[in-house]
Coordinates of C-alpha atoms and ligand atoms in Angstrom, one line a residue:
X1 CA 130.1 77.9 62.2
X2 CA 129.6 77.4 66.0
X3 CA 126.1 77.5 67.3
X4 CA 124.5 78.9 70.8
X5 CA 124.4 76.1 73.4
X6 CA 120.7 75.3 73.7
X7 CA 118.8 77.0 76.4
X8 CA 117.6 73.6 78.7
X9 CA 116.1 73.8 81.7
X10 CA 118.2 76.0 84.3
X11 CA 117.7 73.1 87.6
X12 CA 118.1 69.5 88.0
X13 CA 115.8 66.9 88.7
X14 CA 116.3 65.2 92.7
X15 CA 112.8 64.2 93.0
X16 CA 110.8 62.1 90.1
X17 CA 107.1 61.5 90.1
X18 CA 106.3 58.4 87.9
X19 CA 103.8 58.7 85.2
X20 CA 102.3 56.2 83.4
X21 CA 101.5 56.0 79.0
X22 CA 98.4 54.4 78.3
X23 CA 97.6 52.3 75.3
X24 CA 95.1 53.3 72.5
X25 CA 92.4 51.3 73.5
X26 CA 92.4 52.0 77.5
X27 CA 92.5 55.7 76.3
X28 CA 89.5 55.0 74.1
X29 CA 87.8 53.1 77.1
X30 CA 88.6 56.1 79.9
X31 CA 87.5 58.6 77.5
X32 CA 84.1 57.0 77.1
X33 CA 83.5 56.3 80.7
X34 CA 84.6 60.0 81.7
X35 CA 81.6 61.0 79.3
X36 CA 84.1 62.5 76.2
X37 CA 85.0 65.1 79.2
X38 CA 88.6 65.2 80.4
X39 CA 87.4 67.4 83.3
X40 CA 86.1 63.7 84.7
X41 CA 89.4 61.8 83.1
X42 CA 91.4 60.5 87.1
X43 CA 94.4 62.1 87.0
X44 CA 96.2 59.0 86.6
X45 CA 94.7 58.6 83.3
X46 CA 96.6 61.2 82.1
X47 CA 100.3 61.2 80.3
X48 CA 100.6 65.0 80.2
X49 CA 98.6 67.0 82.1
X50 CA 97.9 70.6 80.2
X51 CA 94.5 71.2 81.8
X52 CA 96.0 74.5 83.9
X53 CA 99.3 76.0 85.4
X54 CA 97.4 76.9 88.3
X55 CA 98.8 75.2 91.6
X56 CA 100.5 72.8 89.5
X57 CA 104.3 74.1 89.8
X58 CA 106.8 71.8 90.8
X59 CA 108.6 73.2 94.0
X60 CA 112.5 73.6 94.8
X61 CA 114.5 71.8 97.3
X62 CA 114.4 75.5 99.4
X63 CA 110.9 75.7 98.8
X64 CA 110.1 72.0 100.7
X65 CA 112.9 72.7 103.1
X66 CA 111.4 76.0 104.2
X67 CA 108.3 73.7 104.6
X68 CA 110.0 72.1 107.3
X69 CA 110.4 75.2 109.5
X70 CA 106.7 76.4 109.3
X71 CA 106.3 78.7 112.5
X72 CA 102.1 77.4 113.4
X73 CA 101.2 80.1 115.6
X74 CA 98.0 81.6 115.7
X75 CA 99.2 85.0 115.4
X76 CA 102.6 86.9 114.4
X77 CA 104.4 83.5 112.5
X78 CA 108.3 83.9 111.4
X79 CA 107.2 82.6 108.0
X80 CA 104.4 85.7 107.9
X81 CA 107.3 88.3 108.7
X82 CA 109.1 86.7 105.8
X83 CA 106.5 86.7 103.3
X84 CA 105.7 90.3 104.1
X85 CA 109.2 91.0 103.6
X86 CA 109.9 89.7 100.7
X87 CA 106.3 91.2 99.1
X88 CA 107.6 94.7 100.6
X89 CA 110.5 94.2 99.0
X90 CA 109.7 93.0 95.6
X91 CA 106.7 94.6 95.0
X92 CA 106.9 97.9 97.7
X93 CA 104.0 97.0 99.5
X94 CA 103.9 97.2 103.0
X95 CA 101.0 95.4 104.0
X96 CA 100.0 91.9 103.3
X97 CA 97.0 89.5 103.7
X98 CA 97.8 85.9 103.3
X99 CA 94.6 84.1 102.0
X100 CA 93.9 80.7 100.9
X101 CA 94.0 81.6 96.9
X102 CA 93.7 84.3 94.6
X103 CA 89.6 85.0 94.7
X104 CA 89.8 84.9 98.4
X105 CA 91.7 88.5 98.3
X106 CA 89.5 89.7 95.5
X107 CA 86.4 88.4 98.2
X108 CA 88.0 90.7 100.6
X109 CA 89.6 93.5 98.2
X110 CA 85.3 93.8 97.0
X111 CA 83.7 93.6 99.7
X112 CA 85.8 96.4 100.8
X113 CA 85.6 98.6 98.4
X114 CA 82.6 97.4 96.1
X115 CA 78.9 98.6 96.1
X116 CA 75.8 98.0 94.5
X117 CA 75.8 99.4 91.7
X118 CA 79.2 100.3 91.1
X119 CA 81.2 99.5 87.7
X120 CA 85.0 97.8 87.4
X121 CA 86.9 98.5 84.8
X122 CA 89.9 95.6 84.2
X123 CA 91.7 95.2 80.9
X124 CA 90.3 91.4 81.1
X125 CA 88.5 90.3 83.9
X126 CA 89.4 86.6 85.0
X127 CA 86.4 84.5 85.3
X128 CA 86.4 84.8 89.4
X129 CA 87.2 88.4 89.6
X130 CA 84.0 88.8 87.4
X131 CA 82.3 86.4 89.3
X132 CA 82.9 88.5 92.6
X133 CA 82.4 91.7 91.0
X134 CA 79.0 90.3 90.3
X135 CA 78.6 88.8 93.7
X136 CA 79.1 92.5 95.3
X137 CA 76.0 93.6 92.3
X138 CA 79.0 95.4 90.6
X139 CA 79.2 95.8 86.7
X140 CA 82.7 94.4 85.6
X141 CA 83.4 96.0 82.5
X142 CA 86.6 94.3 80.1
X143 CA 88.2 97.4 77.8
X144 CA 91.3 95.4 76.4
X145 CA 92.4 97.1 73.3
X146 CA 90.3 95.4 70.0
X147 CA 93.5 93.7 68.9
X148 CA 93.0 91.6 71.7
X149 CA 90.3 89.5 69.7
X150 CA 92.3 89.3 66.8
X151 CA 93.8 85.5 67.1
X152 CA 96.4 86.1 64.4
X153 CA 98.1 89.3 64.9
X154 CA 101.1 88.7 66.5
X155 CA 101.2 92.0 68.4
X156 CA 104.2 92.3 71.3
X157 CA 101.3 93.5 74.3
X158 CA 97.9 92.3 73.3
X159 CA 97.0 92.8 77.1
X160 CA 97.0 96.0 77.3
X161 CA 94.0 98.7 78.7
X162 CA 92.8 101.0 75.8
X163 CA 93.0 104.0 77.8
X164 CA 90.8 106.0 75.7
X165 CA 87.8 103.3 76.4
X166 CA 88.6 103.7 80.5
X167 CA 88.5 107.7 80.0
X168 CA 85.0 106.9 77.8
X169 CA 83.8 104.5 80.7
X170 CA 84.6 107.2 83.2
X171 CA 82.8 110.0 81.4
X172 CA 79.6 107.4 80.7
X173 CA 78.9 106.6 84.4
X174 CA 81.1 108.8 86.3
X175 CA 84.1 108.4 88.5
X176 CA 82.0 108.5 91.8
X177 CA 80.8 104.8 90.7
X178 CA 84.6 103.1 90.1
X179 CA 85.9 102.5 93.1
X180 CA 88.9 100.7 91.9
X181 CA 90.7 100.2 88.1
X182 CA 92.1 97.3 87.5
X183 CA 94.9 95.8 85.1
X184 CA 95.2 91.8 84.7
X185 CA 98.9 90.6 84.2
X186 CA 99.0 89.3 82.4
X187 CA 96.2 88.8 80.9
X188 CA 94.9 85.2 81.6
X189 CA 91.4 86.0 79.4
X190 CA 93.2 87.1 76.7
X191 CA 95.9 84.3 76.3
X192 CA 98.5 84.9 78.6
X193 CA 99.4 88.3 76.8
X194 CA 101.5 91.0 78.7
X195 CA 100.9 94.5 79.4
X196 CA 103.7 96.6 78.7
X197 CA 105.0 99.0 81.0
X198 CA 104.2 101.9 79.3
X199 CA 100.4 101.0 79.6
X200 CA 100.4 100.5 82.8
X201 CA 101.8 103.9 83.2
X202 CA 99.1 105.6 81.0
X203 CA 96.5 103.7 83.0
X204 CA 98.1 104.8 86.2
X205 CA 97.9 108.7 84.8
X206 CA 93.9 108.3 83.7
X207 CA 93.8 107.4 87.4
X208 CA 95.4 109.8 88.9
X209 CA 93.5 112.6 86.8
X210 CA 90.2 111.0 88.2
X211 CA 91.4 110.6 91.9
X212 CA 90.5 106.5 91.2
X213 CA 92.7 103.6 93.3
X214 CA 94.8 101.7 90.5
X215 CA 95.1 97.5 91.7
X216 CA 96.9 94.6 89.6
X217 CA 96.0 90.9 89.7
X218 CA 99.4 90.3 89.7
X219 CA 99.2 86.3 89.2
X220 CA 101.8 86.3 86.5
X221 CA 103.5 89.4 87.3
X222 CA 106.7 88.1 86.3
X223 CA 106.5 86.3 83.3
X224 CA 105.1 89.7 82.7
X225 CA 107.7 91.8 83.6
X226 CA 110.2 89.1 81.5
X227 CA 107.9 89.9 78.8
X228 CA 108.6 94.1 79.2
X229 CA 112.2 93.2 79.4
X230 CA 112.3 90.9 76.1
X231 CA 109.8 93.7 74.4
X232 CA 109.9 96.9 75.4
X233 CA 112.0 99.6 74.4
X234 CA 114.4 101.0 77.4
X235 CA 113.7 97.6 79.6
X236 CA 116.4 95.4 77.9
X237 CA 119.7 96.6 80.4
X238 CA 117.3 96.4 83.2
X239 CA 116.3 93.2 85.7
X240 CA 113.0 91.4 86.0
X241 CA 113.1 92.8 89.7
X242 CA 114.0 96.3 88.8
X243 CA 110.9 95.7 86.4
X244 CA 108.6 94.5 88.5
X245 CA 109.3 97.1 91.2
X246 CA 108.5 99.9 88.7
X247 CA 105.0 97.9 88.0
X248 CA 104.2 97.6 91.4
X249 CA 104.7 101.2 91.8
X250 CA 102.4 102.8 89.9
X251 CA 99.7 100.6 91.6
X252 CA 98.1 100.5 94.8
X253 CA 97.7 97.4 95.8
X254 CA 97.2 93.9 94.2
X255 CA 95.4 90.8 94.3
X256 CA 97.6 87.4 93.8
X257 CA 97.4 83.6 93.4
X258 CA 100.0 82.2 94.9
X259 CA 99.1 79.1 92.4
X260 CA 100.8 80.7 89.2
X261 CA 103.9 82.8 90.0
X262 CA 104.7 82.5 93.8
X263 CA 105.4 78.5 92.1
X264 CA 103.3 77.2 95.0
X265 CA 100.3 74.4 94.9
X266 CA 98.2 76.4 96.9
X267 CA 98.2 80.1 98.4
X268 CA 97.2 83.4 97.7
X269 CA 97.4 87.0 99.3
X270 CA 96.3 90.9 98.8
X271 CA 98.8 93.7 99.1
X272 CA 98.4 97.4 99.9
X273 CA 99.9 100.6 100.2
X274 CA 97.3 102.1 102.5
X275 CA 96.9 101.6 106.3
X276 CA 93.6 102.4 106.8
X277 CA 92.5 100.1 103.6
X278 CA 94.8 97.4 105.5
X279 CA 92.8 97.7 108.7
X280 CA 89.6 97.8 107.0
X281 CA 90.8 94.3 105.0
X282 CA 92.0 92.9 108.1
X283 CA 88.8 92.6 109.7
X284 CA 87.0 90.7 106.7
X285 CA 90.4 88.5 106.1
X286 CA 89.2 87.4 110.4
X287 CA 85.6 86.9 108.9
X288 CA 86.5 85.1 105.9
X289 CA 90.4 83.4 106.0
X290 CA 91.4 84.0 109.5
X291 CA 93.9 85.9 111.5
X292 CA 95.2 88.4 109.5
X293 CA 98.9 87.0 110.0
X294 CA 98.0 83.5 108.5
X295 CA 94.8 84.1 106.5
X296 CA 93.3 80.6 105.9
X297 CA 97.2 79.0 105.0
X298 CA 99.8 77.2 107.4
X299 CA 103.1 78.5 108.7
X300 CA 105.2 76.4 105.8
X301 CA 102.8 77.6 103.0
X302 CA 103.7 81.4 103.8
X303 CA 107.4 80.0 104.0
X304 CA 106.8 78.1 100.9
X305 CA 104.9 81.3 98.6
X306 CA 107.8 84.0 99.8
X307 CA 111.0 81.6 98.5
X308 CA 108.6 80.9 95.2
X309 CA 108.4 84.6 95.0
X310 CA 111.8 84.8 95.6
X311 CA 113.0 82.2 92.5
X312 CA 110.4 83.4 90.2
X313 CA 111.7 86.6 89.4
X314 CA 115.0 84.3 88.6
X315 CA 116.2 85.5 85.1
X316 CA 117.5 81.5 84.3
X317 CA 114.0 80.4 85.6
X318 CA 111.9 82.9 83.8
X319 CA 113.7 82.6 80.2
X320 CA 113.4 78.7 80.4
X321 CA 109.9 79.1 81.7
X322 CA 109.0 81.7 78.9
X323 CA 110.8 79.4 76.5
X324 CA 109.6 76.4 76.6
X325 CA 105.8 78.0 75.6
X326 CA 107.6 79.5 72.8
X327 CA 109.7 76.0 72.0
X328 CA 106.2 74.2 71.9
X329 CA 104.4 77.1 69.7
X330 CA 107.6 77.1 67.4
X331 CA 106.7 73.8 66.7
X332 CA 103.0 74.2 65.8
X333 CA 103.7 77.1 63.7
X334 CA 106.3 75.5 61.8
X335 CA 103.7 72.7 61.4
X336 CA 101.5 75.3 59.6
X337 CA 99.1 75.0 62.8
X338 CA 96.8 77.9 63.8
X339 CA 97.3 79.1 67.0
X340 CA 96.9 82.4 68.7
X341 CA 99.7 84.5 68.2
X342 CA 101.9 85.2 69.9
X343 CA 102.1 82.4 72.6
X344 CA 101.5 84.0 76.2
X345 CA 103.5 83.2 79.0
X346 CA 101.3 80.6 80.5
X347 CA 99.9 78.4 77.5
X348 CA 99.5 78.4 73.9
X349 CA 95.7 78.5 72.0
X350 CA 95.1 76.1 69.1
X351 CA 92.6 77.7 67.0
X352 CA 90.4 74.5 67.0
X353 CA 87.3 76.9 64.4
X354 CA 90.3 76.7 61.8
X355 CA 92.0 73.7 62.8
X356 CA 88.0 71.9 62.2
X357 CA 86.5 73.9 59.9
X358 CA 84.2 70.9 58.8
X359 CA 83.0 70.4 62.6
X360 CA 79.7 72.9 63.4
X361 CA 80.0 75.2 65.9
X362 CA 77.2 73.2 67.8
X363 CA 79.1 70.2 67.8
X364 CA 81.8 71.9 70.0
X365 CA 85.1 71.5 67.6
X366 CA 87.2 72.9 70.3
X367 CA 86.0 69.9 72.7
X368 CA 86.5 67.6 70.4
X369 CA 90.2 68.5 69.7
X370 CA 90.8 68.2 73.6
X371 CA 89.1 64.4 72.6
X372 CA 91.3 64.0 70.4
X373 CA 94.5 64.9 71.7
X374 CA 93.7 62.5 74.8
X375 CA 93.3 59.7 72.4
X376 CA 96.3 60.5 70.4
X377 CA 98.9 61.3 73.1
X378 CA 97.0 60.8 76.8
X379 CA 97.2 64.6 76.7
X380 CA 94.9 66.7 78.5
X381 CA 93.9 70.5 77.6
X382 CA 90.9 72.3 78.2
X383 CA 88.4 74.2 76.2
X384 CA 88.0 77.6 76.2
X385 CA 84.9 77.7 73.5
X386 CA 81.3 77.3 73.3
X387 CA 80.8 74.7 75.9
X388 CA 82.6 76.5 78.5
X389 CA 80.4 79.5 77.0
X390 CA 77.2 78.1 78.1
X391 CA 73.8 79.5 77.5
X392 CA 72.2 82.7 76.6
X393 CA 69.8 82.4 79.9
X394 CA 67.1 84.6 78.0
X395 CA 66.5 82.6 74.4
X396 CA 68.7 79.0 75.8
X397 CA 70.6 79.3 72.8
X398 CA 74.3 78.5 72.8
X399 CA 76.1 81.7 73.6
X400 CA 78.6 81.2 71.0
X401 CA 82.2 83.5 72.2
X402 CA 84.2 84.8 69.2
X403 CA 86.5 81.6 69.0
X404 CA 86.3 78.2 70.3
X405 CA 90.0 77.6 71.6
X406 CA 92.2 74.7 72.8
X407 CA 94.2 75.8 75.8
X408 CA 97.5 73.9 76.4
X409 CA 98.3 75.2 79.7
X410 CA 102.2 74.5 80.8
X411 CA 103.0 74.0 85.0
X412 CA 105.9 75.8 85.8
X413 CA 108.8 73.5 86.3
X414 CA 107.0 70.4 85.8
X415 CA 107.7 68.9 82.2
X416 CA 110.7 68.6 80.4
X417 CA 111.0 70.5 76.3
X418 CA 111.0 66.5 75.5
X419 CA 107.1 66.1 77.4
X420 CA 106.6 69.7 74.7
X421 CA 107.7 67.3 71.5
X422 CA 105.5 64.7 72.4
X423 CA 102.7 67.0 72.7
X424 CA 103.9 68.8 69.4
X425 CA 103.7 65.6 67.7
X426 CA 100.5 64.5 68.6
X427 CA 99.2 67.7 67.7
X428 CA 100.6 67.6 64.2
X429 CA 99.3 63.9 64.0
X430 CA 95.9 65.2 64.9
X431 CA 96.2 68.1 62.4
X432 CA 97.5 66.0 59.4
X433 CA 94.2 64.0 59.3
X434 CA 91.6 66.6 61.0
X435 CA 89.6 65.7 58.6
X436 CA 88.4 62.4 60.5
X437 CA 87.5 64.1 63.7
X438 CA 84.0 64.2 64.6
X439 CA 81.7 66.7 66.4
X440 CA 79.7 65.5 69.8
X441 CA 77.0 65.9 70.9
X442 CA 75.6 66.6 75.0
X443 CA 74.2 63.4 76.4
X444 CA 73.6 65.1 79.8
X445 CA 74.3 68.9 80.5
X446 CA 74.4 71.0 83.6
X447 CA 72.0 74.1 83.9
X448 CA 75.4 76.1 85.0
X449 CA 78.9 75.3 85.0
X450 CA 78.4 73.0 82.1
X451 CA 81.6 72.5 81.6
X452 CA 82.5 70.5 84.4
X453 CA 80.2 68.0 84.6
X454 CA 78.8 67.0 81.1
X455 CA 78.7 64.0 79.3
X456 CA 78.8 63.8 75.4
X457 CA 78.5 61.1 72.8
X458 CA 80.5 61.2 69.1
X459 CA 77.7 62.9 67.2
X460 CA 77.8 59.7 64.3
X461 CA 77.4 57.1 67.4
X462 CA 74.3 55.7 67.8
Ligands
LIG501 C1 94.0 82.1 88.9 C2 93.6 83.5 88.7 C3 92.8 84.1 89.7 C4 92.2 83.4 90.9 O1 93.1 82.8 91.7 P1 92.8 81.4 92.4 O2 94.0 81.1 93.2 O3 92.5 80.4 91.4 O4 91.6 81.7 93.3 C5 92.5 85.5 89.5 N1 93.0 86.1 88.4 C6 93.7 85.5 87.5 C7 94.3 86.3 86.3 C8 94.1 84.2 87.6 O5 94.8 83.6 86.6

């Protein structure tokens, strides 16, 4: 019987950037001189880089050429006009602040709108947006349905808002102290998981019953939207830009790093409906980015950000892009590997507390598959477990989350399905003698941020 072509990667390559495989033993040396830390690993160390797909995008030959006609005036550059064009017209937004990266619009978007005391509700707050909401002495509050926490339950929108936990919220400390809702797409904490269409709309009702100003952190917004389209009932005939228009349309305004899907290495912006919210943005953008029509970026990084925008929502780009996640989880699953289900759009999890089972929690399992997987294939992931945790500041006690996960995090455009077998491989390799990997132990830890810095020994070394 004939078969479907395979689905391979929908561009050619015109530009190559050598990287280099490492023996065994220099990968055992690096690996001991970074401290057992791959945070301190030089890049060049490094086969496949997994560690995030945050401003790691390779760009298109229109992206660099549009680099070469960067407009640098102080105010009112062509390449400004363009981006706000093409934001207006993909998302309905008419007005846009460039800013350096994503938390620099949330800096502005809070200081805005934020007081003391106030709370913010977000399906799943990403580490900076909580970070800012707690910088402005807000209370960021995470009401992601339960399934959300359920690692093996291959649900189709695990990112979605449990509405009935936002109208609780709002009825426990009143809408006069929520300033703004917010949804995460998708949803970065989470996995990676979408948020489906009809969620957002529910959300978007609550909201408009309580008179309370509905924003996105649009980051992936359209390996979202691919997600609604694949998923969702009534979505299927419709495109990823006839998708994302309807998102953007039941919100108000949005926060965005450039760094995931405008497929840029650096860049950012926030988007709103509302003039009078613009000109009160404007003034902080002055204070904190700069001129309101370049906010902290050059001409050919606004030039660069609106042609990403313009090839992410490319169906050939976003179904290679989504696929070759799914192509590397397929592979792990078949292997009888236990990852979070179902991949996200971004990365997929290994479940490193059931991948170890024999490794303590206190000897950091998840670390010591990222170890591991350096060792076996010069691949580097991050944790997402109980170092990155930290401590409980009141009892210094490891402040152990609900699962210690490996996150292999996949730039956009960047590897090839081949670079996804290799990691596949040394994965399984890894898994089919886990039974020899060791826990580790801190041989110099950070009061805060622990994760970047640390240094750890094997835990049977002397
Ligand atoms: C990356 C990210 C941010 C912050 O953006 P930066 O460009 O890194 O400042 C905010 N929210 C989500 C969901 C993200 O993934």
């Amino acid at each position: 019987m004939e078969q479907h072509l395979p689905l391979a990667e929908p561009y050619r390559i015109k530009v190559v950037e050598p990287i280099r495989m490492t023996s065994r033993e220099e990968r055992e040396m690096l690996i001991r001189q970074a401290g057992y830390n791959p945070f301190l690993l030089p890049s060049e160390a490094v086969y496949i880089d997994l560690l995030t797909d945050s401003g790691t995008s390779a760009m298109s030959d229109r992206q660099w050429a549009g680099m070469m006609v960067g407009d640098e005036a102080y105010a009112g550059s062509r390449n400004f006009y363009h981006l706000q064009a093409v934001v207006e017209e993909l998302m309905g937004f008419k007005y846009v602040i460039p800013t350096h990266q994503g938390r620099a619009a949330e800096n502005i978007l809070f200081t805005v709108m934020l007081h003391e005391g106030n709370v913010v509700p977000n399906n799943m707050h990403f580490d900076t947006t909580k970070a800012h909401v707690l910088h402005k002495h807000g209370r960021p509050v995470d009401l992601v349905i339960d399934a959300a926490y359920e690692p093996g339950l291959p649900l189709p929108f695990k990112g979605n808002m449990n509405p009935a936990k936002l109208e609780a919220l709002i009825a426990q400390v009143g809408r006069e102290n929520i300033p703004i809702v917010m949804l995460t797409l998708t949803c970065n904490s989470g996995g990676g998981q979408p948020v489906s269409m009809a969620n957002i709309r529910e959300v978007r009702e609550v909201c408009r019953r309580y008179g309370l100003p509905l924003f996105l952190d649009a980051c992936r917004f359209a390996e979202n939207a691919y997600f609604i389209k694949q998923r969702e009932e009534g979505y299927r005939d419709k495109t990823v830009r006839e998708i994302v228009k309807e998102i953007f349309s039941y919100a108000d305004g949005c926060t965005m790093s450039a760094k995931k899907d405008a497929l840029v290495n650096i860049g950012g912006f926030l988007a709103l409906r509302d003039q009078d919210l613009y000109q009160k943005c404007s003034v902080w953008a002055v204070l904190f980015e700069g001129f309101p029509t370049y906010g902290g970026l050059a001409g050919r990084d606004m030039e660069a950000m609106a042609r990403g925008l313009t090839e992410v929502v490319d169906e050939a780009y976003l179904a290679s892009r989504i696929g070759q996640v799914r192509y590397l989880a397929e592979q792990l699953t078949a292997a009888g590997i236990p990852i979070v289900q179902p991949p996200g759009g971004h990365a997929v999890y290994l479940d490193a507390g059931a991948f170890l089972p024999h490794i303590p929690r206190d000897q950091f399992p998840a670390w010591a598959l990222t170890v591991a997987l350096y060792l076996e294939g010069g691949v580097r992931a991050v944790e997402i477990g109980t170092v990155l945790a930290g401590r409980n500041p009141e009892t210094g006690a490891h402040d152990y989350p609900r699962l210690d996960l490996v996150r292999l995090a996949i730039p956009r455009r960047v590897y090839t399905d081949r670079h996804m077998d290799v990691v596949a491989r040394a994965v399984i390799n890894i898994y089919s003698r886990r039974d020899q990997i060791r826990g580790l132990c801190f041989t110099y830890e950070a009061p805060v941020l622990r994760h970047f810095t640390a240094r750890f020994k094997p835990v049977d070394a002397a």
